[in-house]
PDB file of C-alpha atoms in Angstrom:
ATOM      1  CA  ASP A   1     -11.029  -4.339  12.173  1.00  0.00           C
ATOM      2  CA  SER A   2      -7.448  -4.065  11.041  1.00  0.00           C
ATOM      3  CA  GLY A   3      -6.362  -2.263  14.471  1.00  0.00           C
ATOM      4  CA  VAL A   4      -5.315   0.817  12.525  1.00  0.00           C
ATOM      5  CA  THR A   5      -7.641   3.425  12.953  1.00  0.00           C
ATOM      6  CA  GLN A   6      -8.250   6.470  10.736  1.00  0.00           C
ATOM      7  CA  THR A   7     -10.400   9.392  11.228  1.00  0.00           C
ATOM      8  CA  PRO A   8     -12.374  10.924   9.780  1.00  0.00           C
ATOM      9  CA  LYS A   9     -13.753   8.519   7.100  1.00  0.00           C
ATOM     10  CA  HIS A  10     -14.894  11.290   4.882  1.00  0.00           C
ATOM     11  CA  LEU A  11     -13.911  14.973   4.370  1.00  0.00           C
ATOM     12  CA  ILE A  12     -15.100  17.648   1.946  1.00  0.00           C
ATOM     13  CA  THR A  13     -13.332  20.949   1.950  1.00  0.00           C
ATOM     14  CA  ALA A  14     -12.931  23.679  -0.474  1.00  0.00           C
ATOM     15  CA  THR A  15      -9.682  24.860  -2.284  1.00  0.00           C
ATOM     16  CA  GLY A  16      -7.301  26.879  -0.316  1.00  0.00           C
ATOM     17  CA  GLN A  17      -8.182  25.342   3.003  1.00  0.00           C
ATOM     18  CA  ARG A  18      -6.149  23.081   5.446  1.00  0.00           C
ATOM     19  CA  VAL A  19      -7.200  19.647   6.891  1.00  0.00           C
ATOM     20  CA  THR A  20      -5.793  17.078   9.415  1.00  0.00           C
ATOM     21  CA  LEU A  21      -5.910  13.619   9.023  1.00  0.00           C
ATOM     22  CA  ARG A  22      -5.421  11.224  12.115  1.00  0.00           C
ATOM     23  CA  CYS A  23      -4.021   7.620  12.205  1.00  0.00           C
ATOM     24  CA  SER A  24      -3.773   5.628  15.144  1.00  0.00           C
ATOM     25  CA  PRO A  25      -1.566   2.588  14.749  1.00  0.00           C
ATOM     26  CA  ARG A  26      -2.096  -1.148  15.782  1.00  0.00           C
ATOM     27  CA  SER A  27      -1.269  -1.483  19.135  1.00  0.00           C
ATOM     28  CA  GLY A  28       2.438  -2.547  19.707  1.00  0.00           C
ATOM     29  CA  ASP A  29       3.521  -0.957  16.322  1.00  0.00           C
ATOM     30  CA  LEU A  30       5.963   1.806  16.093  1.00  0.00           C
ATOM     31  CA  SER A  31       6.200   2.641  12.447  1.00  0.00           C
ATOM     32  CA  VAL A  32       3.429   4.768  10.740  1.00  0.00           C
ATOM     33  CA  TYR A  33       3.567   5.183   6.812  1.00  0.00           C
ATOM     34  CA  TRP A  34       1.307   7.431   4.750  1.00  0.00           C
ATOM     35  CA  TYR A  35       0.116   6.807   1.338  1.00  0.00           C
ATOM     36  CA  GLN A  36      -2.106   8.632  -1.248  1.00  0.00           C
ATOM     37  CA  GLN A  37      -4.358   6.731  -3.677  1.00  0.00           C
ATOM     38  CA  SER A  38      -5.891   8.932  -6.348  1.00  0.00           C
ATOM     39  CA  LEU A  39      -8.679   7.849  -8.691  1.00  0.00           C
ATOM     40  CA  ASP A  40      -7.179   4.899 -11.082  1.00  0.00           C
ATOM     41  CA  GLN A  41      -3.927   5.412  -9.337  1.00  0.00           C
ATOM     42  CA  GLY A  42      -1.731   3.063  -7.254  1.00  0.00           C
ATOM     43  CA  LEU A  43      -0.491   3.728  -3.840  1.00  0.00           C
ATOM     44  CA  GLN A  44       1.894   6.685  -3.616  1.00  0.00           C
ATOM     45  CA  PHE A  45       4.189   6.458  -0.612  1.00  0.00           C
ATOM     46  CA  LEU A  46       4.227   9.810   1.233  1.00  0.00           C
ATOM     47  CA  ILE A  47       5.973   9.445   4.516  1.00  0.00           C
ATOM     48  CA  GLN A  48       7.108   7.180   7.072  1.00  0.00           C
ATOM     49  CA  TYR A  49       7.488   7.786  11.017  1.00  0.00           C
ATOM     50  CA  TYR A  50       9.109   5.517  13.444  1.00  0.00           C
ATOM     51  CA  ASN A  51       8.654   6.084  17.273  1.00  0.00           C
ATOM     52  CA  GLY A  52       8.275   9.917  16.649  1.00  0.00           C
ATOM     53  CA  GLU A  53      10.839  10.673  14.258  1.00  0.00           C
ATOM     54  CA  GLU A  54      10.699  10.852  10.473  1.00  0.00           C
ATOM     55  CA  ARG A  55      12.336   7.862   8.783  1.00  0.00           C
ATOM     56  CA  ALA A  56      11.546   8.387   5.123  1.00  0.00           C
ATOM     57  CA  LYS A  57       9.933  10.553   2.575  1.00  0.00           C
ATOM     58  CA  GLY A  58       8.471   9.751  -0.634  1.00  0.00           C
ATOM     59  CA  ASN A  59       6.294  11.931  -3.041  1.00  0.00           C
ATOM     60  CA  ILE A  60       5.346  14.372  -0.708  1.00  0.00           C
ATOM     61  CA  LEU A  61       4.456  17.799  -1.628  1.00  0.00           C
ATOM     62  CA  GLU A  62       5.516  20.709   0.403  1.00  0.00           C
ATOM     63  CA  ARG A  63       2.345  21.786   1.361  1.00  0.00           C
ATOM     64  CA  PHE A  64       1.886  18.610   3.140  1.00  0.00           C
ATOM     65  CA  SER A  65       3.330  17.857   6.655  1.00  0.00           C
ATOM     66  CA  ALA A  66       3.052  14.923   9.080  1.00  0.00           C
ATOM     67  CA  GLN A  67       4.264  14.131  12.434  1.00  0.00           C
ATOM     68  CA  GLN A  68       4.029  11.252  15.033  1.00  0.00           C
ATOM     69  CA  PHE A  69       3.130  11.749  18.625  1.00  0.00           C
ATOM     70  CA  PRO A  70       4.392  10.383  22.033  1.00  0.00           C
ATOM     71  CA  ASP A  71       1.227   7.947  22.028  1.00  0.00           C
ATOM     72  CA  LEU A  72       2.311   6.903  18.580  1.00  0.00           C
ATOM     73  CA  HIS A  73      -0.705   8.396  16.916  1.00  0.00           C
ATOM     74  CA  SER A  74       0.115  10.367  13.728  1.00  0.00           C
ATOM     75  CA  GLU A  75      -1.189  13.221  11.977  1.00  0.00           C
ATOM     76  CA  LEU A  76      -1.011  14.280   8.065  1.00  0.00           C
ATOM     77  CA  ASN A  77      -1.569  17.971   7.544  1.00  0.00           C
ATOM     78  CA  LEU A  78      -2.767  18.960   4.104  1.00  0.00           C
ATOM     79  CA  SER A  79      -2.726  22.630   3.518  1.00  0.00           C
ATOM     80  CA  SER A  80      -3.508  25.096   0.596  1.00  0.00           C
ATOM     81  CA  LEU A  81      -5.483  22.378  -0.931  1.00  0.00           C
ATOM     82  CA  GLU A  82      -6.081  22.128  -4.635  1.00  0.00           C
ATOM     83  CA  LEU A  83      -8.725  20.039  -6.575  1.00  0.00           C
ATOM     84  CA  GLY A  84      -5.842  17.446  -7.435  1.00  0.00           C
ATOM     85  CA  ASP A  85      -5.357  16.632  -3.625  1.00  0.00           C
ATOM     86  CA  SER A  86      -8.808  14.918  -3.920  1.00  0.00           C
ATOM     87  CA  ALA A  87      -7.693  11.349  -3.088  1.00  0.00           C
ATOM     88  CA  LEU A  88      -8.027   8.576  -0.398  1.00  0.00           C
ATOM     89  CA  TYR A  89      -5.274   8.762   2.118  1.00  0.00           C
ATOM     90  CA  PHE A  90      -4.379   5.399   3.752  1.00  0.00           C
ATOM     91  CA  CYS A  91      -2.162   5.150   6.642  1.00  0.00           C
ATOM     92  CA  ALA A  92      -0.174   1.875   7.477  1.00  0.00           C
ATOM     93  CA  SER A  93       1.526   0.500  10.513  1.00  0.00           C
ATOM     94  CA  SER A  94       4.198  -1.967  11.184  1.00  0.00           C
ATOM     95  CA  VAL A  95       6.360  -3.007  14.141  1.00  0.00           C
ATOM     96  CA  GLY A  96       9.800  -2.107  13.245  1.00  0.00           C
ATOM     97  CA  PHE A  97      11.197   0.108  10.301  1.00  0.00           C
ATOM     98  CA  LYS A  98      13.627  -2.309   8.775  1.00  0.00           C
ATOM     99  CA  GLY A  99      11.721  -4.249   6.520  1.00  0.00           C
ATOM    100  CA  ALA A 100       7.677  -3.987   6.215  1.00  0.00           C
ATOM    101  CA  TYR A 101       6.566  -7.303   7.795  1.00  0.00           C
ATOM    102  CA  GLY A 102       3.232  -6.923   9.090  1.00  0.00           C
ATOM    103  CA  TYR A 103       2.229  -3.814   7.296  1.00  0.00           C
ATOM    104  CA  THR A 104      -1.519  -3.202   8.031  1.00  0.00           C
ATOM    105  CA  PHE A 105      -3.579  -0.565   6.450  1.00  0.00           C
ATOM    106  CA  GLY A 106      -6.357   1.435   8.037  1.00  0.00           C
ATOM    107  CA  SER A 107      -9.433   2.189   6.182  1.00  0.00           C
ATOM    108  CA  GLY A 108      -8.635   5.332   4.669  1.00  0.00           C
ATOM    109  CA  THR A 109      -9.846   8.831   4.827  1.00  0.00           C
ATOM    110  CA  ARG A 110     -11.514   9.864   1.396  1.00  0.00           C
ATOM    111  CA  LEU A 111     -10.662  13.712   1.156  1.00  0.00           C
ATOM    112  CA  THR A 112     -12.923  15.545  -1.643  1.00  0.00           C
ATOM    113  CA  VAL A 113     -11.630  19.205  -2.433  1.00  0.00           C
ATOM    114  CA  VAL A 114     -14.400  21.079  -3.998  1.00  0.00           C
TER     115      VAL A 114
ATOM    116  CA  GLY B   1      14.825   5.506  -8.731  1.00  0.00           C
ATOM    117  CA  GLU B   2      12.732   3.172  -6.689  1.00  0.00           C
ATOM    118  CA  ASN B   3      10.182   1.692  -9.040  1.00  0.00           C
ATOM    119  CA  VAL B   4       7.951  -1.430  -9.373  1.00  0.00           C
ATOM    120  CA  GLU B   5       6.294  -2.158 -12.779  1.00  0.00           C
ATOM    121  CA  GLN B   6       3.113  -4.123 -12.533  1.00  0.00           C
ATOM    122  CA  HIS B   7       1.461  -6.046 -15.559  1.00  0.00           C
ATOM    123  CA  PRO B   8      -0.978  -6.308 -16.685  1.00  0.00           C
ATOM    124  CA  SER B   9      -3.169  -3.342 -15.513  1.00  0.00           C
ATOM    125  CA  THR B  10      -6.585  -5.141 -16.340  1.00  0.00           C
ATOM    126  CA  LEU B  11      -7.103  -8.938 -16.375  1.00  0.00           C
ATOM    127  CA  SER B  12     -10.341 -10.682 -17.123  1.00  0.00           C
ATOM    128  CA  VAL B  13     -10.599 -14.391 -16.693  1.00  0.00           C
ATOM    129  CA  GLN B  14     -13.657 -17.037 -16.530  1.00  0.00           C
ATOM    130  CA  GLU B  15     -14.525 -18.603 -13.402  1.00  0.00           C
ATOM    131  CA  GLY B  16     -12.254 -21.528 -12.437  1.00  0.00           C
ATOM    132  CA  ASP B  17      -9.329 -20.363 -15.103  1.00  0.00           C
ATOM    133  CA  SER B  18      -6.049 -19.123 -13.698  1.00  0.00           C
ATOM    134  CA  ALA B  19      -4.599 -15.723 -13.170  1.00  0.00           C
ATOM    135  CA  VAL B  20      -1.267 -14.399 -13.443  1.00  0.00           C
ATOM    136  CA  ILE B  21       0.112 -11.106 -12.378  1.00  0.00           C
ATOM    137  CA  LYS B  22       3.590  -9.937 -13.016  1.00  0.00           C
ATOM    138  CA  CYS B  23       6.015  -7.429 -11.461  1.00  0.00           C
ATOM    139  CA  THR B  24       9.360  -6.240 -11.847  1.00  0.00           C
ATOM    140  CA  TYR B  25      11.367  -4.071  -9.278  1.00  0.00           C
ATOM    141  CA  SER B  26      14.609  -1.851  -9.937  1.00  0.00           C
ATOM    142  CA  ASP B  27      16.549  -2.288  -6.495  1.00  0.00           C
ATOM    143  CA  SER B  28      18.604  -5.450  -6.470  1.00  0.00           C
ATOM    144  CA  ALA B  29      18.760  -4.758  -2.675  1.00  0.00           C
ATOM    145  CA  SER B  30      15.044  -5.151  -2.274  1.00  0.00           C
ATOM    146  CA  ASN B  31      14.326  -8.474   0.297  1.00  0.00           C
ATOM    147  CA  TYR B  32      10.656  -8.410   0.919  1.00  0.00           C
ATOM    148  CA  PHE B  33       7.885  -8.765  -1.645  1.00  0.00           C
ATOM    149  CA  PRO B  34       3.952  -8.370  -0.628  1.00  0.00           C
ATOM    150  CA  TRP B  35       0.934  -8.756  -2.676  1.00  0.00           C
ATOM    151  CA  TYR B  36      -2.232  -6.775  -1.671  1.00  0.00           C
ATOM    152  CA  LYS B  37      -5.812  -7.309  -2.662  1.00  0.00           C
ATOM    153  CA  GLN B  38      -8.123  -4.173  -2.503  1.00  0.00           C
ATOM    154  CA  GLU B  39     -11.676  -4.460  -3.057  1.00  0.00           C
ATOM    155  CA  LEU B  40     -13.672  -1.484  -4.248  1.00  0.00           C
ATOM    156  CA  GLY B  41     -13.770   1.390  -1.371  1.00  0.00           C
ATOM    157  CA  LYS B  42     -12.044  -0.884   0.946  1.00  0.00           C
ATOM    158  CA  ARG B  43      -8.316  -0.736   2.546  1.00  0.00           C
ATOM    159  CA  PRO B  44      -5.645  -2.903   0.941  1.00  0.00           C
ATOM    160  CA  GLN B  45      -5.276  -6.328   2.671  1.00  0.00           C
ATOM    161  CA  LEU B  46      -2.430  -8.489   2.545  1.00  0.00           C
ATOM    162  CA  ILE B  47      -2.629 -11.757   0.858  1.00  0.00           C
ATOM    163  CA  ILE B  48       0.825 -13.436   0.472  1.00  0.00           C
ATOM    164  CA  ASP B  49       4.109 -12.242   0.852  1.00  0.00           C
ATOM    165  CA  ILE B  50       7.458 -13.686  -0.103  1.00  0.00           C
ATOM    166  CA  ARG B  51      11.233 -12.900   1.229  1.00  0.00           C
ATOM    167  CA  SER B  52      14.212 -12.900  -1.068  1.00  0.00           C
ATOM    168  CA  ASN B  53      15.909 -16.293   0.467  1.00  0.00           C
ATOM    169  CA  VAL B  54      12.529 -17.878  -0.856  1.00  0.00           C
ATOM    170  CA  GLY B  55      11.938 -18.773  -4.538  1.00  0.00           C
ATOM    171  CA  GLU B  56       8.162 -19.748  -4.131  1.00  0.00           C
ATOM    172  CA  LYS B  57       5.464 -19.623  -1.511  1.00  0.00           C
ATOM    173  CA  LYS B  58       1.834 -21.145  -1.528  1.00  0.00           C
ATOM    174  CA  ASP B  59      -1.387 -20.486   0.207  1.00  0.00           C
ATOM    175  CA  GLN B  60      -4.264 -22.599  -0.832  1.00  0.00           C
ATOM    176  CA  ARG B  61      -5.214 -21.139  -4.263  1.00  0.00           C
ATOM    177  CA  ILE B  62      -2.553 -18.351  -4.385  1.00  0.00           C
ATOM    178  CA  ALA B  63       1.230 -18.722  -4.922  1.00  0.00           C
ATOM    179  CA  VAL B  64       3.847 -16.245  -5.516  1.00  0.00           C
ATOM    180  CA  THR B  65       7.231 -16.905  -7.356  1.00  0.00           C
ATOM    181  CA  LEU B  66      10.399 -14.682  -7.061  1.00  0.00           C
ATOM    182  CA  ASN B  67      13.259 -14.663  -9.401  1.00  0.00           C
ATOM    183  CA  LYS B  68      15.686 -12.496  -7.741  1.00  0.00           C
ATOM    184  CA  THR B  69      18.387 -12.750 -10.711  1.00  0.00           C
ATOM    185  CA  ALA B  70      15.854 -11.309 -13.130  1.00  0.00           C
ATOM    186  CA  LYS B  71      14.396  -9.036 -10.644  1.00  0.00           C
ATOM    187  CA  HIS B  72      10.828  -9.965 -11.029  1.00  0.00           C
ATOM    188  CA  PHE B  73       8.025 -11.732  -8.943  1.00  0.00           C
ATOM    189  CA  SER B  74       4.601 -13.206  -9.936  1.00  0.00           C
ATOM    190  CA  LEU B  75       1.312 -13.622  -8.344  1.00  0.00           C
ATOM    191  CA  HIS B  76      -0.790 -16.715  -9.278  1.00  0.00           C
ATOM    192  CA  ILE B  77      -4.244 -17.424  -8.844  1.00  0.00           C
ATOM    193  CA  THR B  78      -5.710 -20.887  -9.639  1.00  0.00           C
ATOM    194  CA  GLU B  79      -9.195 -21.811  -9.824  1.00  0.00           C
ATOM    195  CA  THR B  80     -10.551 -18.414  -9.597  1.00  0.00           C
ATOM    196  CA  GLN B  81     -13.926 -17.553  -8.095  1.00  0.00           C
ATOM    197  CA  PRO B  82     -15.963 -14.267  -8.777  1.00  0.00           C
ATOM    198  CA  GLU B  83     -15.000 -13.122  -5.177  1.00  0.00           C
ATOM    199  CA  ASP B  84     -11.384 -12.951  -6.275  1.00  0.00           C
ATOM    200  CA  SER B  85     -12.424  -9.984  -8.429  1.00  0.00           C
ATOM    201  CA  ALA B  86     -10.535  -7.120  -7.129  1.00  0.00           C
ATOM    202  CA  VAL B  87      -7.362  -4.887  -7.701  1.00  0.00           C
ATOM    203  CA  TYR B  88      -4.152  -6.599  -6.933  1.00  0.00           C
ATOM    204  CA  PHE B  89      -1.178  -4.587  -6.106  1.00  0.00           C
ATOM    205  CA  CYS B  90       2.565  -6.033  -5.735  1.00  0.00           C
ATOM    206  CA  ALA B  91       4.976  -4.011  -3.613  1.00  0.00           C
ATOM    207  CA  ALA B  92       8.737  -4.363  -2.562  1.00  0.00           C
ATOM    208  CA  THR B  93      10.902  -2.690   0.140  1.00  0.00           C
ATOM    209  CA  PHE B  94      14.138  -0.873  -1.056  1.00  0.00           C
ATOM    210  CA  GLY B  95      17.366  -1.378   0.387  1.00  0.00           C
ATOM    211  CA  GLY B  96      18.092   2.236   0.726  1.00  0.00           C
ATOM    212  CA  SER B  97      14.978   2.927   2.404  1.00  0.00           C
ATOM    213  CA  GLN B  98      13.633   2.289   6.006  1.00  0.00           C
ATOM    214  CA  GLY B  99      11.150  -0.436   5.248  1.00  0.00           C
ATOM    215  CA  ASN B 100       8.528   1.607   3.348  1.00  0.00           C
ATOM    216  CA  LEU B 101       6.740  -0.465   0.595  1.00  0.00           C
ATOM    217  CA  ILE B 102       6.822   0.790  -3.149  1.00  0.00           C
ATOM    218  CA  PHE B 103       3.923  -0.479  -4.816  1.00  0.00           C
ATOM    219  CA  GLY B 104       3.262  -1.346  -8.429  1.00  0.00           C
ATOM    220  CA  LYS B 105       0.090   0.657 -10.124  1.00  0.00           C
ATOM    221  CA  GLY B 106      -2.153  -2.463  -9.559  1.00  0.00           C
ATOM    222  CA  THR B 107      -3.924  -4.937 -11.646  1.00  0.00           C
ATOM    223  CA  LYS B 108      -7.783  -5.038 -11.817  1.00  0.00           C
ATOM    224  CA  LEU B 109      -8.958  -8.767 -11.872  1.00  0.00           C
ATOM    225  CA  SER B 110     -12.572  -9.485 -13.000  1.00  0.00           C
ATOM    226  CA  VAL B 111     -13.561 -13.116 -12.727  1.00  0.00           C
ATOM    227  CA  LYS B 112     -16.562 -13.892 -14.882  1.00  0.00           C
ATOM    228  CA  PRO B 113     -19.137 -16.536 -13.742  1.00  0.00           C
TER     229      PRO B 113
END
């Protein structure tokens, strides 16, 4: 167990729908990062939050949004889902935001859009 | 833009041989270079990392070397074992960002018994 908790582990939904993925960071970590991993693809950085504030954005679609709550858990919202959104979504956490030391991944949420 | 190139995309070796994976990065301000191992269906796990003030780091059978001038770093696995079979990702932080890692596309390593 890495200490980073992601729920649900699996999600199957239809095109056009909206889903929410949840991530609880390791105890003491203030930064949360979201990544998308499609089949045979690497890890695409989506977005980073630090202590409730958005810190960096990567290749995140406008249909996707995220937030980090006062208890530091984070949610990634995916809307108007398309078949191509099917992927593994990982979150990771670290203590700070300057430098990625202690970057630990959760077990991921596998999203299947049908 | 922020980019990490990783080669090769697949690598097959015999058990006991060495394996080398190479990465190049685009931002000269990058200062942290971790390597992650991802087994099928599992989360990426940090196996070794190196910071920009160090040229080489070893941990048992794995080592990482960094050439800041050439902007490339490499993972070396010696005496490979079947359990080393996995996808390996290199990554780098970028100076303009707030610490997020940009990953290479991964190398699928197969170690044949």
